XYZ file of C-alpha atoms in Angstrom:
615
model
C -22.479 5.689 13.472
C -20.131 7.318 16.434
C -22.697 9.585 18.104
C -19.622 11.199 20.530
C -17.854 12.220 17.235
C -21.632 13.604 15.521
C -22.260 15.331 18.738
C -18.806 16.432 19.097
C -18.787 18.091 15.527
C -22.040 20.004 15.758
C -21.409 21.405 19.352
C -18.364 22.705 17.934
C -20.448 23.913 14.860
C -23.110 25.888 17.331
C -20.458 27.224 18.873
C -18.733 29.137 16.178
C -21.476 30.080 13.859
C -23.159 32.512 16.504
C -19.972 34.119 17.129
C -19.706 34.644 13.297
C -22.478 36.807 13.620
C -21.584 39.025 16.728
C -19.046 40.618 14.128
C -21.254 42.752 12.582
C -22.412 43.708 9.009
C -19.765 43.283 6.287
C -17.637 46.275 5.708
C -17.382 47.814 1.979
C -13.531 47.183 0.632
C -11.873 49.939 1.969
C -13.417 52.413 5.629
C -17.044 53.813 4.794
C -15.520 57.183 6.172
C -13.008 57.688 3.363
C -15.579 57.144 1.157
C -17.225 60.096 -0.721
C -20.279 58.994 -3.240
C -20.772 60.636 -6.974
C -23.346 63.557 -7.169
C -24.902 62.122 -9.911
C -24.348 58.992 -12.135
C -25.601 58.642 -15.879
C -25.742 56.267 -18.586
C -25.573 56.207 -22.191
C -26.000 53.153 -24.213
C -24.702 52.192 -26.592
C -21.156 52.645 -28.452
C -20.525 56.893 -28.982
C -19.370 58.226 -31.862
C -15.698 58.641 -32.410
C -13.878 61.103 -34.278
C -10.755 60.714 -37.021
C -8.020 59.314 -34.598
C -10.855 56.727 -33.135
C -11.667 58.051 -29.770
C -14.858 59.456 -28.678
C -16.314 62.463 -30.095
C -16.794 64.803 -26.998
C -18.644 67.258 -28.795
C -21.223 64.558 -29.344
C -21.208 64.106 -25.897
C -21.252 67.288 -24.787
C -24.570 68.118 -26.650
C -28.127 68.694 -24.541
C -30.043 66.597 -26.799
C -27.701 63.012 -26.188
C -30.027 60.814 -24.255
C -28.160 60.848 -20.797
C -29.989 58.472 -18.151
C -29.633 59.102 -14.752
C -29.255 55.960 -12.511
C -28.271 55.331 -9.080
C -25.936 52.849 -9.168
C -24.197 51.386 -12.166
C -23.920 47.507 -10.293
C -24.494 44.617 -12.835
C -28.023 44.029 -11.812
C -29.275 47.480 -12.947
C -28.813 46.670 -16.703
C -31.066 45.313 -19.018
C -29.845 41.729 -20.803
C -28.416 41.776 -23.954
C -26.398 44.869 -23.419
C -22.577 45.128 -24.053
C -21.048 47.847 -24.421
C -22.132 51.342 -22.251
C -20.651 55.234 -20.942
C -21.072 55.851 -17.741
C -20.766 59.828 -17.116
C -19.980 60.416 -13.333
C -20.456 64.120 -11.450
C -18.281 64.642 -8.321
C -19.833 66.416 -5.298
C -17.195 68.994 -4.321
C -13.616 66.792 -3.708
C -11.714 68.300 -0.722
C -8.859 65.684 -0.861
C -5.339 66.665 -1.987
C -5.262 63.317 -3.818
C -8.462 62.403 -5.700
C -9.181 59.275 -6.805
C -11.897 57.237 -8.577
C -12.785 53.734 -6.537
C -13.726 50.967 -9.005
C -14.444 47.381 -7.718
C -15.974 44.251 -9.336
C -15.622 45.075 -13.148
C -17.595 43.196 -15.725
C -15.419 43.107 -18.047
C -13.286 46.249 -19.128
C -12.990 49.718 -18.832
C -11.717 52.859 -20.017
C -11.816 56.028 -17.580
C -11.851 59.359 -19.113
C -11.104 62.793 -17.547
C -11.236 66.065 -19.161
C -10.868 64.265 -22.789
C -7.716 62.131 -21.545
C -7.514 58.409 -21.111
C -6.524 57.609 -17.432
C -6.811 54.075 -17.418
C -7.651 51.311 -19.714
C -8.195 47.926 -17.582
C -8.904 45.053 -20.017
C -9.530 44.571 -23.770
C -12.744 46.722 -25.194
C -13.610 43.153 -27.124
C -13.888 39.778 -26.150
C -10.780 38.764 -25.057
C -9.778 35.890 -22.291
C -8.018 38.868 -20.490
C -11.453 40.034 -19.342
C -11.465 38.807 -15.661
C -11.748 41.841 -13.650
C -14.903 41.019 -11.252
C -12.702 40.611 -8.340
C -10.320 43.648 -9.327
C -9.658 46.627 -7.222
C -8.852 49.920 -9.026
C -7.793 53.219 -7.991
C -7.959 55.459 -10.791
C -5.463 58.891 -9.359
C -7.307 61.980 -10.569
C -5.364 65.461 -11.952
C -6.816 67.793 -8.625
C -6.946 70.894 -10.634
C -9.695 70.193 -12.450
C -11.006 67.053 -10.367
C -14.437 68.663 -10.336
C -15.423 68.041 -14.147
C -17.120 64.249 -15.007
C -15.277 61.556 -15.190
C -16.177 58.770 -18.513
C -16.737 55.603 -17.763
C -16.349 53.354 -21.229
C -17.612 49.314 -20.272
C -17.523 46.257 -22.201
C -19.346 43.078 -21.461
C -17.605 39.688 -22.355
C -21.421 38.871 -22.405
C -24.338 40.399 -23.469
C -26.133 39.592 -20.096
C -24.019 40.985 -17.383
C -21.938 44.641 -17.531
C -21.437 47.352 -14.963
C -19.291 48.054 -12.034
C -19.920 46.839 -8.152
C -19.034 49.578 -6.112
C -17.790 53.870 -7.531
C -16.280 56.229 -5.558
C -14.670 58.897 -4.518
C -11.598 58.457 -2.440
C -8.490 59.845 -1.307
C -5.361 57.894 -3.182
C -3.280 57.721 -0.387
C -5.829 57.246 2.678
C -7.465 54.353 0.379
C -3.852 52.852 -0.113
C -3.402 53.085 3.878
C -6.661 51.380 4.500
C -6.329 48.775 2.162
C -2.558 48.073 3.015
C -4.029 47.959 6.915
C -7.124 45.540 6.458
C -5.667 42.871 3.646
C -1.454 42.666 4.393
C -2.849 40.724 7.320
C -4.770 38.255 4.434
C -1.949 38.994 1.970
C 0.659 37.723 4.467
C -1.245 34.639 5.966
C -2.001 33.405 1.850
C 1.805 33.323 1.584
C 2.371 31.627 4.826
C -0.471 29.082 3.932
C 1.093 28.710 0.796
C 4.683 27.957 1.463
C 3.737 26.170 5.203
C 1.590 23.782 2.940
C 4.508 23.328 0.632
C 7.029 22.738 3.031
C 4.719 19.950 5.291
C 4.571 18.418 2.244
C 8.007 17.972 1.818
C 8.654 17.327 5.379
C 5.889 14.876 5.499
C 7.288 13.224 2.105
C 10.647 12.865 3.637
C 8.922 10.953 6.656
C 7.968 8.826 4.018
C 4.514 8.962 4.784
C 1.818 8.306 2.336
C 1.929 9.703 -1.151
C -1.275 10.229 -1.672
C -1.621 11.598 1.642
C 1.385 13.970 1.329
C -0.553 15.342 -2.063
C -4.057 15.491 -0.661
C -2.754 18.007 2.301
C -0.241 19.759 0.139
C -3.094 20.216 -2.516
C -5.849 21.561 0.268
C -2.969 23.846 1.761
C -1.446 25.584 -1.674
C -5.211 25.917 -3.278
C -6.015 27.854 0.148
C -2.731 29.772 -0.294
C -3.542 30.651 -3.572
C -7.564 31.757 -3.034
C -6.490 33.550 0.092
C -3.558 35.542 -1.562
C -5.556 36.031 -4.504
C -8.797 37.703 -2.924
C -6.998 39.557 -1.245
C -7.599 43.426 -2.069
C -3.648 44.679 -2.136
C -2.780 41.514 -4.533
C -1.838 44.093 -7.457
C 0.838 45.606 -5.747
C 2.602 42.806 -5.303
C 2.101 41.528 -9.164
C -0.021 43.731 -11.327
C -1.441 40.934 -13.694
C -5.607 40.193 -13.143
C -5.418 37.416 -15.348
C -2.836 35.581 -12.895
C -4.691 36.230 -10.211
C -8.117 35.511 -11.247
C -6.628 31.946 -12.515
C -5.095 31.539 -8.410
C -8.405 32.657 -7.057
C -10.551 30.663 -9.551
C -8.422 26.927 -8.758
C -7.764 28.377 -5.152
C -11.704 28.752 -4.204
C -13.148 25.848 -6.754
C -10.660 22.936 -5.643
C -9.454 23.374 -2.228
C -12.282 20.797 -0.911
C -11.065 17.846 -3.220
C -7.680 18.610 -0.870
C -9.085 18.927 1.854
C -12.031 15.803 1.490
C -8.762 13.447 0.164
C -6.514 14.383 3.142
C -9.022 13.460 5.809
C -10.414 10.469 3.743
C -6.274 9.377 3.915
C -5.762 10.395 8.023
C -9.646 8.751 9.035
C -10.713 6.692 6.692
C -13.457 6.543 3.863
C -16.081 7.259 6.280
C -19.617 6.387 6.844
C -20.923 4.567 3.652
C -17.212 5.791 2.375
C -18.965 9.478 1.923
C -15.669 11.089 2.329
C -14.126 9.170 -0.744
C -17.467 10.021 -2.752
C -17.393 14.230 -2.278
C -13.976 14.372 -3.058
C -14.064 12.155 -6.054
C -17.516 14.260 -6.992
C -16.575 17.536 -6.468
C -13.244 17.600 -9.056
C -15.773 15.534 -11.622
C -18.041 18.303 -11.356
C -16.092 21.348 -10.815
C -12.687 20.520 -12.697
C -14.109 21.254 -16.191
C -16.356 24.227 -14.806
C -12.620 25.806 -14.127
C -11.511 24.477 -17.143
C -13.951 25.821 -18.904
C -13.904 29.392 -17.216
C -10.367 29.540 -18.797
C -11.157 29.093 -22.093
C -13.686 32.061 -21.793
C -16.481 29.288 -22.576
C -18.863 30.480 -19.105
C -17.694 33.122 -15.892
C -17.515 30.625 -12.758
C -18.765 33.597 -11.020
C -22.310 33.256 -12.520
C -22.506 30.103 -10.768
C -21.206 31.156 -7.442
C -24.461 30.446 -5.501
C -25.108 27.113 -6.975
C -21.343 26.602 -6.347
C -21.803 27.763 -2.417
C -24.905 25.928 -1.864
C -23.409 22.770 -3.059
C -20.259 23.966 -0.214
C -22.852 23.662 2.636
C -24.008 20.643 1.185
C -20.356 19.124 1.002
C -19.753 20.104 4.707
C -22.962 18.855 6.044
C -22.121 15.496 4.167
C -18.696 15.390 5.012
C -19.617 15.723 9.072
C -21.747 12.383 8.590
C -18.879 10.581 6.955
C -16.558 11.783 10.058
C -18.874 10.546 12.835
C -19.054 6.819 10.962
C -15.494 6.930 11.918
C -13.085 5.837 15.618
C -11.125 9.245 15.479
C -12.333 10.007 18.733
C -10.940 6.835 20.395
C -7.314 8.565 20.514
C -5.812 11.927 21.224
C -4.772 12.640 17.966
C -8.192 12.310 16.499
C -9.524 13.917 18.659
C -7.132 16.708 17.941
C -7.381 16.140 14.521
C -11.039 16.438 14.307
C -10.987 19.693 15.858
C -8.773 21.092 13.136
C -11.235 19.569 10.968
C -14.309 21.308 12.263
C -12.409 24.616 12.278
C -11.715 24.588 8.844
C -15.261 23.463 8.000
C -16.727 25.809 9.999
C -14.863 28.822 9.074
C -15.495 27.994 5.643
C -19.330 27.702 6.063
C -18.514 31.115 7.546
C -17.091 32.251 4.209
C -19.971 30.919 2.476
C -22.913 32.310 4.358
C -21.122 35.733 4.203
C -20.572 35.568 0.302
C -24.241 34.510 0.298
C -25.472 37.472 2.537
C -27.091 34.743 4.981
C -24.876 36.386 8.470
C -23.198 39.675 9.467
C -19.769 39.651 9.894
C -16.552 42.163 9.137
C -14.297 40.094 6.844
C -13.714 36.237 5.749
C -11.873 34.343 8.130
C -10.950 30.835 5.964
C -7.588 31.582 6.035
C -7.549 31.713 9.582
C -9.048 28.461 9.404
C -6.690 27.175 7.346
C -3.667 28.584 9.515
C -4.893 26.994 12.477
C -5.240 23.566 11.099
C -1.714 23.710 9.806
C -1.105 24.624 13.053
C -3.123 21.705 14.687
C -1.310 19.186 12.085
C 1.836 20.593 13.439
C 0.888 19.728 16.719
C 0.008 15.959 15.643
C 3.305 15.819 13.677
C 4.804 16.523 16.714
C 3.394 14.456 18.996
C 3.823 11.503 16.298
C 7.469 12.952 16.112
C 7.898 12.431 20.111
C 6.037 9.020 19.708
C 8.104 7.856 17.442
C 11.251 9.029 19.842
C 10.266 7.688 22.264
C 9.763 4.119 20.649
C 13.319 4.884 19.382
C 14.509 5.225 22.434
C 12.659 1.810 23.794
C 14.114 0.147 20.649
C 17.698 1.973 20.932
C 17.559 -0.252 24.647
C 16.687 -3.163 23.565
C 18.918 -3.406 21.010
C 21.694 -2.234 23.287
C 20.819 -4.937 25.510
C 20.848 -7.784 22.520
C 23.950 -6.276 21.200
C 25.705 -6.604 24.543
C 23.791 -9.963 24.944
C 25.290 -10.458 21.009
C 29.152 -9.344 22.161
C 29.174 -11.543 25.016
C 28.298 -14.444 22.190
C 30.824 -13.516 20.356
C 33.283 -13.622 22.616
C 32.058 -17.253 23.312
C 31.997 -18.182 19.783
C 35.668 -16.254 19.649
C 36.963 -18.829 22.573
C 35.524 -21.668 20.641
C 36.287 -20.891 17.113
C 39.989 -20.182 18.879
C 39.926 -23.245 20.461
C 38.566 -25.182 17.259
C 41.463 -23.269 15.081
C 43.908 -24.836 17.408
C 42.336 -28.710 17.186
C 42.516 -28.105 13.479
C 46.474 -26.854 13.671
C 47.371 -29.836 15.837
C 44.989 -32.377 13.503
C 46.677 -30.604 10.415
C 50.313 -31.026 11.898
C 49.475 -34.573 12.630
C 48.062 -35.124 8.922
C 51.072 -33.831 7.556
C 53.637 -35.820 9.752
C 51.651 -38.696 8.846
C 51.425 -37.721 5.698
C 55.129 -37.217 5.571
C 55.339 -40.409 7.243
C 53.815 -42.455 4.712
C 55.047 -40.653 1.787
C 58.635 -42.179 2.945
C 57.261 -45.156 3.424
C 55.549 -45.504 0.101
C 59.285 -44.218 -1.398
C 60.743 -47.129 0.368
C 58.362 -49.181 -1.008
C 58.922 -47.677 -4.641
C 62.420 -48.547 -3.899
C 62.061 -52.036 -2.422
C 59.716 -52.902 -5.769
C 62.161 -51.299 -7.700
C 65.086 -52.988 -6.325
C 63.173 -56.379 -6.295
C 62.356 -55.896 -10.020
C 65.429 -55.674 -10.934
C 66.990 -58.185 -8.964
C 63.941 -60.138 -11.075
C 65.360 -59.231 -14.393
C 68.859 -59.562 -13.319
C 68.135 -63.155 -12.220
C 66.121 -63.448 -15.414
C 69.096 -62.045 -17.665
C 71.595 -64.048 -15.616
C 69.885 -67.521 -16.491
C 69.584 -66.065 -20.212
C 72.751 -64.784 -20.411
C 73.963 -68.465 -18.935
C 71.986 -70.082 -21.088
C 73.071 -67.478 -24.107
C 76.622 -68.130 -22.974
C 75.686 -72.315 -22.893
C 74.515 -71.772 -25.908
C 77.407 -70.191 -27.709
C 80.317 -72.079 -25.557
C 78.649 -75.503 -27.203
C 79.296 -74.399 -31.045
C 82.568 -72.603 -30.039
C 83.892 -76.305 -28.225
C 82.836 -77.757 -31.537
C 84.745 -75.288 -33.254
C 87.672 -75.482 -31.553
C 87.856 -78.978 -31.711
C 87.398 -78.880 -34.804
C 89.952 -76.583 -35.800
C 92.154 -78.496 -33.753
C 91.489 -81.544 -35.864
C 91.600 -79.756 -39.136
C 95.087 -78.214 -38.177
C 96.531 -81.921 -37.554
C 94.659 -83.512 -40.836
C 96.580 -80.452 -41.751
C 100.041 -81.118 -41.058
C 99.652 -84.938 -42.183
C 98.138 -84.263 -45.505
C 101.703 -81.339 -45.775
C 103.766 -84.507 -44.160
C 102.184 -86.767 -47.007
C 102.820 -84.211 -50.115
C 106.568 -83.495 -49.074
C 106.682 -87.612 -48.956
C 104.841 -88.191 -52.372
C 106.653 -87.945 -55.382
C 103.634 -87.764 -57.714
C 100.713 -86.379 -57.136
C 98.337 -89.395 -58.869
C 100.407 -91.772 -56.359
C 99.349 -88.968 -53.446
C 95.729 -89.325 -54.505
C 95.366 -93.059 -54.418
C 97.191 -93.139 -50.886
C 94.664 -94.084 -48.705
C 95.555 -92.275 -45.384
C 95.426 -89.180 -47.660
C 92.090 -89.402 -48.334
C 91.040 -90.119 -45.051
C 92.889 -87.062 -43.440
C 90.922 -85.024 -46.481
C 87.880 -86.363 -45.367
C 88.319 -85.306 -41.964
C 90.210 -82.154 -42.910
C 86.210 -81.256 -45.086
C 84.190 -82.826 -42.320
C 85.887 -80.637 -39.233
C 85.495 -77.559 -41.657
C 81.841 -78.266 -41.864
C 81.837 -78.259 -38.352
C 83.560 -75.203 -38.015
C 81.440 -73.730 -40.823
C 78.077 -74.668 -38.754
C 79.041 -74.051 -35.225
C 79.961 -70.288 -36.574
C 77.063 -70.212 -38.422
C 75.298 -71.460 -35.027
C 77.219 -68.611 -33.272
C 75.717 -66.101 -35.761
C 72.495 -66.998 -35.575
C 72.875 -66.403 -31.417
C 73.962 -63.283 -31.933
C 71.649 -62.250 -34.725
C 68.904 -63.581 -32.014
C 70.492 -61.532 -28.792
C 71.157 -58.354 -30.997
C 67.129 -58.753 -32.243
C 65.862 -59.406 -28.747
C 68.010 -56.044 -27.343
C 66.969 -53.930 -30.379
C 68.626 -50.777 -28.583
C 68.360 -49.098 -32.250
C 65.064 -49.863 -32.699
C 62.985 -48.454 -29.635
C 60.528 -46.374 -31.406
C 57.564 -47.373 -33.242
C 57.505 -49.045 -36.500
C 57.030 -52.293 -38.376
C 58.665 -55.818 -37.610
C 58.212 -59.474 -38.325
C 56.727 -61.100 -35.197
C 58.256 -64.307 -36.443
C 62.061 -63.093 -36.202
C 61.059 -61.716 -32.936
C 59.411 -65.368 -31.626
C 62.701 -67.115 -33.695
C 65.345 -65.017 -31.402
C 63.599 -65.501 -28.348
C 63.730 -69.349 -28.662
C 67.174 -68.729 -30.263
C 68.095 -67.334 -26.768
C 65.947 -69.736 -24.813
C 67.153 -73.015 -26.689
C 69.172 -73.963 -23.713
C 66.234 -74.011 -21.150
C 64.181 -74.962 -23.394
C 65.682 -78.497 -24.954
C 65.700 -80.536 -22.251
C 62.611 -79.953 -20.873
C 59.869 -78.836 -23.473
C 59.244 -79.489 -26.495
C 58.238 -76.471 -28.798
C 56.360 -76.405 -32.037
C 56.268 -73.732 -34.190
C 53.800 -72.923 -36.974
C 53.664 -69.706 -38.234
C 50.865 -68.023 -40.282
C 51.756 -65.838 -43.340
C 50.462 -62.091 -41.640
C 52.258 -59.116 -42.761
C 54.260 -56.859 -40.510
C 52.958 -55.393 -37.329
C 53.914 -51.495 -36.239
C 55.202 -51.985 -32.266
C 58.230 -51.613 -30.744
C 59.654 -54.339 -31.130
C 62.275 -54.615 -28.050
C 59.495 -54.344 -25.997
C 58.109 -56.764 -27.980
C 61.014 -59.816 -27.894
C 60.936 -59.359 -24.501
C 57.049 -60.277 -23.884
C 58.162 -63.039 -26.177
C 60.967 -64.569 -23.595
C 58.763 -63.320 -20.631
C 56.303 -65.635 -22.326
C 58.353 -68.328 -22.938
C 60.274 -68.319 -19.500
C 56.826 -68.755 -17.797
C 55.680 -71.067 -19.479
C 58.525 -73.348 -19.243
C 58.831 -72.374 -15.319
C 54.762 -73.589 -15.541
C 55.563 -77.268 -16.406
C 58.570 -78.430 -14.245
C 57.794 -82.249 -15.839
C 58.637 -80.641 -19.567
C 56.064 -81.514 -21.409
């Protein structure tokens, strides 16, 4: 446990409670001197009778034999339990004030004020209604002057048959009252408002630091709650929005749930505490005091019943809550230190609060709105400080990273020159790539050419021996026929020289030259008849092997194709192979078949250039 931050927090504790006390016993809700106390006070109890149009029968009350009781105050403590509904009768002493007024304050639960046989005010439901929460009301009730001196009817109800009356009656002056009240509680009035909104706002300003969530709630919650109780006690509330119920609901969450606020924000700035105590009272007091509010609203118990057990367990809370702080390091740094004050003001002015509600020290007013105001203020301070921190590290890191990004230009300029210099290689390297490039592509044309050139000076060489051997071929048949014909044409003439010279034709056909001439004349015409029939068949062969009509696809005999290429290869082929053919019976192939005849002479060609011997 940190005995410097124990120490710390109950010096500061001595310190302030003793100077709660020089202030003096507590004040009454308005000056003492503008107020002017009843003659005499009475009580009937009991409902009255009540005539035809349902209000009370004043000749009833008017009558020396109704029982009357004289009392001296009407405060809740003076009645007996289990009553609920009572008439108060009050007697002015003599009213010198232009303005007369009737004082009411602390309600329990609703009234009705008569004068001279006239409602004046009604202030809550005459039944049990959840609009009954007037214990913290104040109520001037204005008063006709002319006849100001005749009782005034006081009609209560209880919500519950254990509690009824009123705190405080008197006489005052309408306007002085207003005056006073305006003068001791705008001050409060103002500083709720300011609480309220400067607790808003920090949050928001906090949020948009992006600090902690929970942290931004838990100081947002403490601050509006203490907004809300503080504006809502505050005597003058009504003139600002005349609706109890409203403000008995801000009071009520205001007073019973400002600590979870205020226990979760420093849990969040210091840590858990000692044994994690601060976690624990937080997360206790809204188990234990969330449904007592809750329940308070649905008219199911009156929180104010339980006020003392509620402000005991407040000293307990703060008591607890000062352990927890000194198992913490706040006081290691400035800001803890700082915030801890804060801390111990708003403690202590609420233990302040307390022991004033309960009676315990003398003092004028309440003063944990103060409190409050000045640990905003002290937050402030911190925010500020972080704020200028933070700066200032901004201003470190705004160097440094001006340095690195000068450090960073002066790189780049580096990598600049060298990327520069490296886009320049590349140019030249890509220059060079393309003239070789261009280089080789002319090259590789050449090339192309040469090949092309060379192949066909290969198949004109080729065709050239074909064609001379297609030409030996065909000049060997055409010398047969022409010597034949030239034969036949003189077997011609003598067999014409031997019928002019014949007389008779039987004579003619036993001449014996005759016959011979017809011989030859029928063996050179079979000569002619198979050299052109040789001829045809070399030009059937050629005209097959070309096949310039028959370049697409489609069937043909492989054995015509392999019978014209030998056809055209006969005279290479005669004299120095020997070829063999044997074809199979297979049916017609789809090819091309120019392309075709010519793998069939390619074929041949090779392999009679293969075997030089013949074979």
């Amino acid at each position: 446990m940190n005995k410097t931050a124990t120490s710390f927090a109950l010096n500061i504790l001595m310190l302030l409670l003793p100077a709660f006390s020089l202030f003096g016993q507590q004040a009454p809700r308005v000056f003492p001197e503008l107020f002017h106390s009843p003659r005499e006070m009475a009580i009937y109890r009991g409902p009255l009778p009540v005539d035809e149009q349902g209000r009370p029968d004043w000749y009833f009350i008017n009558q020396e034999w109704v029982s009357w009781e004289i009392v001296p105050d009407i405060s809740p403590d003076h009645f007996q339990v289990g009553e609920q509904e009572i008439w108060v009768r009050i007697v002015p002493d003599s009213l010198k004030m232009a303005d007369p007024g009737l004082y009411l304050y602390g309600i329990y639960d609703a009234v009705e004020v008569y004068h001279n046989r006239h409602l004046l005010k009604r202030l809550g439901q005459m039944h049990e209604s959840y609009f009954n929460k007037l214990y913290d009301e104040v109520l001037v009730v204005p008063i006709p002057g002319r006849r100001a001196q005749e009782p005034v009817y006081l009609h209560l109800f209880a919500e519950f048959p254990d509690r009824i009356g009123v705190s405080q009656i008197a006489y005052v002056s309408e306007s002085a009252s207003f005056d006073a009240l305006v003068r001791s509680e705008m001050t409060k009035m103002i500083m709720g408002i300011l609480i309220f909104f400067a607790g808003l706002l920090m949050g928001v300003f906090l949020k948009r630091r992006r600090h902690d969530l929970n942290f931004v709630l838990s100081f947002a919650v403490f601050n509006l709650c203490v907004g809300m109780y503080v504006t809502a006690s505050s005597d003058i509330r009504s003139f600002l929005l005349n609706v109890p119920l409203f403000w008995h609901v801000c009071a009520t969450i205001g007073f019973f749930l400002f600590p979870v606020g205020f226990y979760a924000f420093v849990e969040h700035t210091v840590g858990k505490g000692y044994r994690g105590i601060i976690g624990i009272l937080w997360r206790l007091h809204l188990v234990i005091w969330l449904p007592m509010v809750i329940l308070d609203f649905i008219d199911l118990i009156h929180l104010d019943r339980l006020m003392t057990l509620y402000q005991f367990f407040l000293i307990g809370e703060i008591a607890l809550a000062a352990v927890g702080i000194s198992g913490t390091t706040i006081m290691n740094t400035a800001n803890g230190r700082i915030f801890l004050i804060g801390v111990t003001i708003v403690g202590g002015f609420g233990l302040h609060d307390i022991l004033l509600d309960m009676n315990l020290i003398r003092s004028k007013t309440d003063i944990l709105h103060w409190g409050a105001f000045w640990f905003i203020m002290l937050l402030a301070s911190l925010v500020e400080r972080r704020f200028v921190f933070l700066q200032q590290e901004l201003a470190a890191y705004s160097g440094d990273l001006e340095t690195k990004s000068r450090a960073l230009e002066a790189t780049n300029s580096q990598m600049a020159l060298h990327r520069e210099t490296l886009e320049k290689r590349v140019r030249d390297r890509n220059l060079d790539l393309t003239r070789k490039n261009r280089d080789l592509t002319e090259t590789l044309d050449e090339l192309r050419e040469t090949q092309r050139q060379l192949v066909l000076r290969e198949r004109m060489a080729s065709l050239g021996n074909l064609v001379a051997g297609v030409a030996h071929e065909v000049n060997t048949p055409v010398g047969a026929v022409n010597s034949a014909a030239d034969v036949a044409g003189r077997c011609i003439r003598q067999i014409k020289n031997a019928i002019n010279q014949a007389g008779d034709l039987a004579l003619l056909r036993e001449d014996p030259n005759f016959r011979k001439w017809m011989d030859l004349l029928q063996q050179n015409v079979r000569v002619m008849r198979e050299g052109g029939a040789r001829i045809t068949r070399i030009v059937k062969s050629l005209r097959d092997f070309s096949r310039r009509d028959e370049a697409e696809f489609q069937k043909a005999n492989l054995h015509e194709g392999i019978e014209s290429a030998l056809t055209l290869l006969q005279h290479e082929l005669k004299n120095k192979v020997r070829v063999n053919t044997r074809f199979e019976d297979i049916p017609l192939v789809d090819c091309h078949p120019n392309e075709l005849n010519q793998v069939f002479v390619n074929l041949l060609m090779n392999a009679v250039q293969a075997m030089p011997e013949g074979g």
